[in-house]
mmCIF file with all atom_site columns, C-alpha atoms in Angstrom:
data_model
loop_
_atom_site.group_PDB
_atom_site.id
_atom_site.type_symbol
_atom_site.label_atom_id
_atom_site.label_alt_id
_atom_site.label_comp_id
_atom_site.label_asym_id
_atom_site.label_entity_id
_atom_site.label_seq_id
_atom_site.pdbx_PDB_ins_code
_atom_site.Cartn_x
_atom_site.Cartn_y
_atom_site.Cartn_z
_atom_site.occupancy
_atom_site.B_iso_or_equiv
_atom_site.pdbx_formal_charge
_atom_site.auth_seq_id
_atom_site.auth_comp_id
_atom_site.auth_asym_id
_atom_site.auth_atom_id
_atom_site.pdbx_PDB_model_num
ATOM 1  C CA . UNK A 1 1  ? 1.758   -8.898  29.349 1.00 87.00 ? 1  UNK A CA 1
ATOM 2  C CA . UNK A 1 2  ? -0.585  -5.798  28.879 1.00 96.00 ? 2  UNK A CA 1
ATOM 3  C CA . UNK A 1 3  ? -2.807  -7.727  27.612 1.00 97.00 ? 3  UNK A CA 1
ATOM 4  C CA . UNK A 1 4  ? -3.285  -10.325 30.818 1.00 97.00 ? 4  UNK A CA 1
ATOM 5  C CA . UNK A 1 5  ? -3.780  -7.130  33.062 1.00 97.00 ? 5  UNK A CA 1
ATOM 6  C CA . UNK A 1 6  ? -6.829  -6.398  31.253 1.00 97.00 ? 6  UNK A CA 1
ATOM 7  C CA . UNK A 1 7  ? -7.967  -10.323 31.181 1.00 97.00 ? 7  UNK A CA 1
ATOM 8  C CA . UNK A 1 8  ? -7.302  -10.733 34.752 1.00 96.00 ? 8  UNK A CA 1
ATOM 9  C CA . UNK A 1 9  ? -7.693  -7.405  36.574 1.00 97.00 ? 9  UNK A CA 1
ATOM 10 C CA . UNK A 1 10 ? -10.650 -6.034  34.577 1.00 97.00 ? 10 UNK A CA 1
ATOM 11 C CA . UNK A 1 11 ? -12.946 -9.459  33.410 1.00 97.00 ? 11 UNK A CA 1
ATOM 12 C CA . UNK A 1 12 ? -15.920 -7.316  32.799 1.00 97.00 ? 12 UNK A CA 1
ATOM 13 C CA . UNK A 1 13 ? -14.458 -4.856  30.864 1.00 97.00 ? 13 UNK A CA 1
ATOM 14 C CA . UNK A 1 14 ? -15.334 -4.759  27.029 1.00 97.00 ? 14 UNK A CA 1
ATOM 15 C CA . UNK A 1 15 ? -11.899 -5.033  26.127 1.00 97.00 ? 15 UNK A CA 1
ATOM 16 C CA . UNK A 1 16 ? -11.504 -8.226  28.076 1.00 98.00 ? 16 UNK A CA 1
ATOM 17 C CA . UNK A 1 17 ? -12.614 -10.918 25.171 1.00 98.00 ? 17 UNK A CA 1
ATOM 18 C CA . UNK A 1 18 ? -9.937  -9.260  22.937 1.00 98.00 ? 18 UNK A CA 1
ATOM 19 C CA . UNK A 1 19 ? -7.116  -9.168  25.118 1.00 98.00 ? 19 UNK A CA 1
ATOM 20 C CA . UNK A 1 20 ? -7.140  -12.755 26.100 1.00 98.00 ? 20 UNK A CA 1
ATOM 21 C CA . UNK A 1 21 ? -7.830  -14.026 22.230 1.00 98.00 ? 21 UNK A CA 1
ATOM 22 C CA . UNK A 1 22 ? -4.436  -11.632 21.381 1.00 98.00 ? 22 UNK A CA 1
ATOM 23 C CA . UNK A 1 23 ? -2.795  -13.396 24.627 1.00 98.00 ? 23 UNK A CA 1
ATOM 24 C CA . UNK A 1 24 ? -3.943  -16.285 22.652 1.00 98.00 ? 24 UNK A CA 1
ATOM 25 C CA . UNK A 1 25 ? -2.576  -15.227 19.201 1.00 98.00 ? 25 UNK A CA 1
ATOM 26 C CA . UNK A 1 26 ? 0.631   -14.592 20.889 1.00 98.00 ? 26 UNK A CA 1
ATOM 27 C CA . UNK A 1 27 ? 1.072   -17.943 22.335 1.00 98.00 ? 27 UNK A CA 1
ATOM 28 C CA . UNK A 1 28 ? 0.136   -19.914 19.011 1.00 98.00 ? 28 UNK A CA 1
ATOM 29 C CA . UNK A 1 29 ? 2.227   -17.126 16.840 1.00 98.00 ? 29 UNK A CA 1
ATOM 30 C CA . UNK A 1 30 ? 5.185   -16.124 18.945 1.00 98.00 ? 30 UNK A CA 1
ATOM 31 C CA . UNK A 1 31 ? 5.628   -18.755 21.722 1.00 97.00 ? 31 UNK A CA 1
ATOM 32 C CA . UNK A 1 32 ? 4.516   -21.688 18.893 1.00 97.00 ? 32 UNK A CA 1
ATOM 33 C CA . UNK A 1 33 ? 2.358   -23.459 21.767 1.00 97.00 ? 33 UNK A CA 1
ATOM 34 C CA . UNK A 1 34 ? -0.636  -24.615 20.470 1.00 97.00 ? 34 UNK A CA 1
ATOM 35 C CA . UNK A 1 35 ? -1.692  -26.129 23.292 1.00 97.00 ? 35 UNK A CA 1
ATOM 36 C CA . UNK A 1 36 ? -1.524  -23.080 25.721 1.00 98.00 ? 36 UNK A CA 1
ATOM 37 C CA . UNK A 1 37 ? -3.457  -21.437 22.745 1.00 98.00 ? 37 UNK A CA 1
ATOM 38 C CA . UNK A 1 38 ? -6.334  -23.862 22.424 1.00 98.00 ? 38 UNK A CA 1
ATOM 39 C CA . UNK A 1 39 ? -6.666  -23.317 26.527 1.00 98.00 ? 39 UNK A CA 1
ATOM 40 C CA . UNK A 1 40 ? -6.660  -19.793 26.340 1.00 98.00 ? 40 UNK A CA 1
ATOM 41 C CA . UNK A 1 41 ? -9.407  -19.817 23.654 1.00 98.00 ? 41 UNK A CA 1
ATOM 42 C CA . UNK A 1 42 ? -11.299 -22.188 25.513 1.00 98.00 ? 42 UNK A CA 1
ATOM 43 C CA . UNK A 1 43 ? -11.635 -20.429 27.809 1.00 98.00 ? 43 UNK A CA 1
ATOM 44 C CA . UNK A 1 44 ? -12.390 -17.226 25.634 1.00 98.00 ? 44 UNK A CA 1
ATOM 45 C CA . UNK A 1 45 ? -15.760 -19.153 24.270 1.00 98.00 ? 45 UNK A CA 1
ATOM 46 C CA . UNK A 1 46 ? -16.490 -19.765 27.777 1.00 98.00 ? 46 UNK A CA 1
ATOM 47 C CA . UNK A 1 47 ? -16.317 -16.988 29.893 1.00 98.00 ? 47 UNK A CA 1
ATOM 48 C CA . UNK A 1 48 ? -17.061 -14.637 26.802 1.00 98.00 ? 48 UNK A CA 1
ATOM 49 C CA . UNK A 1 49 ? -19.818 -16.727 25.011 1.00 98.00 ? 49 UNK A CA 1
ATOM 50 C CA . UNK A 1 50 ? -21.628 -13.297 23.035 1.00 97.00 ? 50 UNK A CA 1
ATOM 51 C CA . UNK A 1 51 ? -18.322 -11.644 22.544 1.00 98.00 ? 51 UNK A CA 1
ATOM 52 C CA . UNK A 1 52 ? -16.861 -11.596 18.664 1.00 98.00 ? 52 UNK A CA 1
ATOM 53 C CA . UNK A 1 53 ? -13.981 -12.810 19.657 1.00 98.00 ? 53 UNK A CA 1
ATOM 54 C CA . UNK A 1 54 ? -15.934 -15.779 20.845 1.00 98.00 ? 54 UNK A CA 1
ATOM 55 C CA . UNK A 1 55 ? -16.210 -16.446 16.952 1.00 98.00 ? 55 UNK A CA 1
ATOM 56 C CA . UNK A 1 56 ? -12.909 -15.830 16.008 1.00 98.00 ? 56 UNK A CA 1
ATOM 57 C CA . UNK A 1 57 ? -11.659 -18.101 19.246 1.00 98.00 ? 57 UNK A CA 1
ATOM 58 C CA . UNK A 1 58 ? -13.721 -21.334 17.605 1.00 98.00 ? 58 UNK A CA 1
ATOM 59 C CA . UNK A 1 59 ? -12.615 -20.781 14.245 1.00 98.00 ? 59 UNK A CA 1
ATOM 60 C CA . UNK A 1 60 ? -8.901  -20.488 15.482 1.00 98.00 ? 60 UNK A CA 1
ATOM 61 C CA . UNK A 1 61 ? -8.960  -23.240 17.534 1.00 98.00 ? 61 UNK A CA 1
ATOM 62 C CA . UNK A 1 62 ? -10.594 -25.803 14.746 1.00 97.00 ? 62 UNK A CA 1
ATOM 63 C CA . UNK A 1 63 ? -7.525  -24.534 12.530 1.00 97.00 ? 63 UNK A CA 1
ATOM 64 C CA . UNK A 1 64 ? -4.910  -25.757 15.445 1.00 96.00 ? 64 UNK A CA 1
ATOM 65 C CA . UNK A 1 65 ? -7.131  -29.353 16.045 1.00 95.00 ? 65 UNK A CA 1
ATOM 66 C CA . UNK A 1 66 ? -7.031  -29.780 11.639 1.00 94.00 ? 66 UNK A CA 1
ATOM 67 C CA . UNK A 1 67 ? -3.354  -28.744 11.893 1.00 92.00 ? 67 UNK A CA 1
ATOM 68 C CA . UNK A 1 68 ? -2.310  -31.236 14.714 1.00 91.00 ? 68 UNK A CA 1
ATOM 69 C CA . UNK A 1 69 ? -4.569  -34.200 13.064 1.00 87.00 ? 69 UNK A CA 1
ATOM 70 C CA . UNK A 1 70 ? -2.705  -33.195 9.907  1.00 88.00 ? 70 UNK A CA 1
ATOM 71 C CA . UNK A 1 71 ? 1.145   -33.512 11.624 1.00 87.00 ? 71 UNK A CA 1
ATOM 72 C CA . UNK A 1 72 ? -0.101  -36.644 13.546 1.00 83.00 ? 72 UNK A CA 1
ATOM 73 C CA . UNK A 1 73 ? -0.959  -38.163 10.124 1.00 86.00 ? 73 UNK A CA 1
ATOM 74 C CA . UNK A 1 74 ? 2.568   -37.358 8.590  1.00 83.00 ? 74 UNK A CA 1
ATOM 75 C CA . UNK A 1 75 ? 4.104   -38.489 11.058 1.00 85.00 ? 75 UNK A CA 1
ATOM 76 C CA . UNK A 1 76 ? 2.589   -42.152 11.222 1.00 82.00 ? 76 UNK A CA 1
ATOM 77 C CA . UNK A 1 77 ? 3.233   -41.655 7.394  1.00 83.00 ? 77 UNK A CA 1
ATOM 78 C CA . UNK A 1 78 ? 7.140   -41.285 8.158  1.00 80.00 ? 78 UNK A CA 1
ATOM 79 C CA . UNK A 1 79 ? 7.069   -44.189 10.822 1.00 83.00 ? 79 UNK A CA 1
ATOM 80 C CA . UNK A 1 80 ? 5.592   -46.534 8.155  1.00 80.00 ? 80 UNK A CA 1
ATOM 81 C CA . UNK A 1 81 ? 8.242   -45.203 5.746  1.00 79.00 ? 81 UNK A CA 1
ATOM 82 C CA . UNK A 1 82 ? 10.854  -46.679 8.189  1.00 69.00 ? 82 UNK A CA 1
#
């Protein structure tokens, strides 16, 4: 995508921290894959520790961990059911 180029062509660049959380977005929202999501933020908070988007990335990525604990427990709830 657009957004990669920026990422991965231009890391310095202000708009760098923004275009890899939307890459992020876009993985979690579109592609439903949390887990490329949580990888991409990860590395968001890392290389961009300062950036706002920084932020946004650890407040995301607690959301997916409470919303994958959450499925995990329904589903042991279902296999008990059984």
């Amino acid at each position: 995508s657009h957004y990669e180029v920026i990422y991965r062509e231009f890391p310095e660049s202000k708009r760098a921290p923004e275009a890899k959380y939307l890459v992020a977005m876009i993985h979690l929202n579109y592609y439903k894959d949390p887990k490329k999501a949580k990888n991409l933020l990860t590395q968001l908070i890392s290389d961009y520790p300062k950036s706002v988007f920084a932020e946004k990335a650890k407040g995301v990525y607690q959301d997916i961990e409470r919303g994958e604990k959450s499925q995990k427990e329904k589903d042991k709830q279902k296999e008990k059911r059984k």
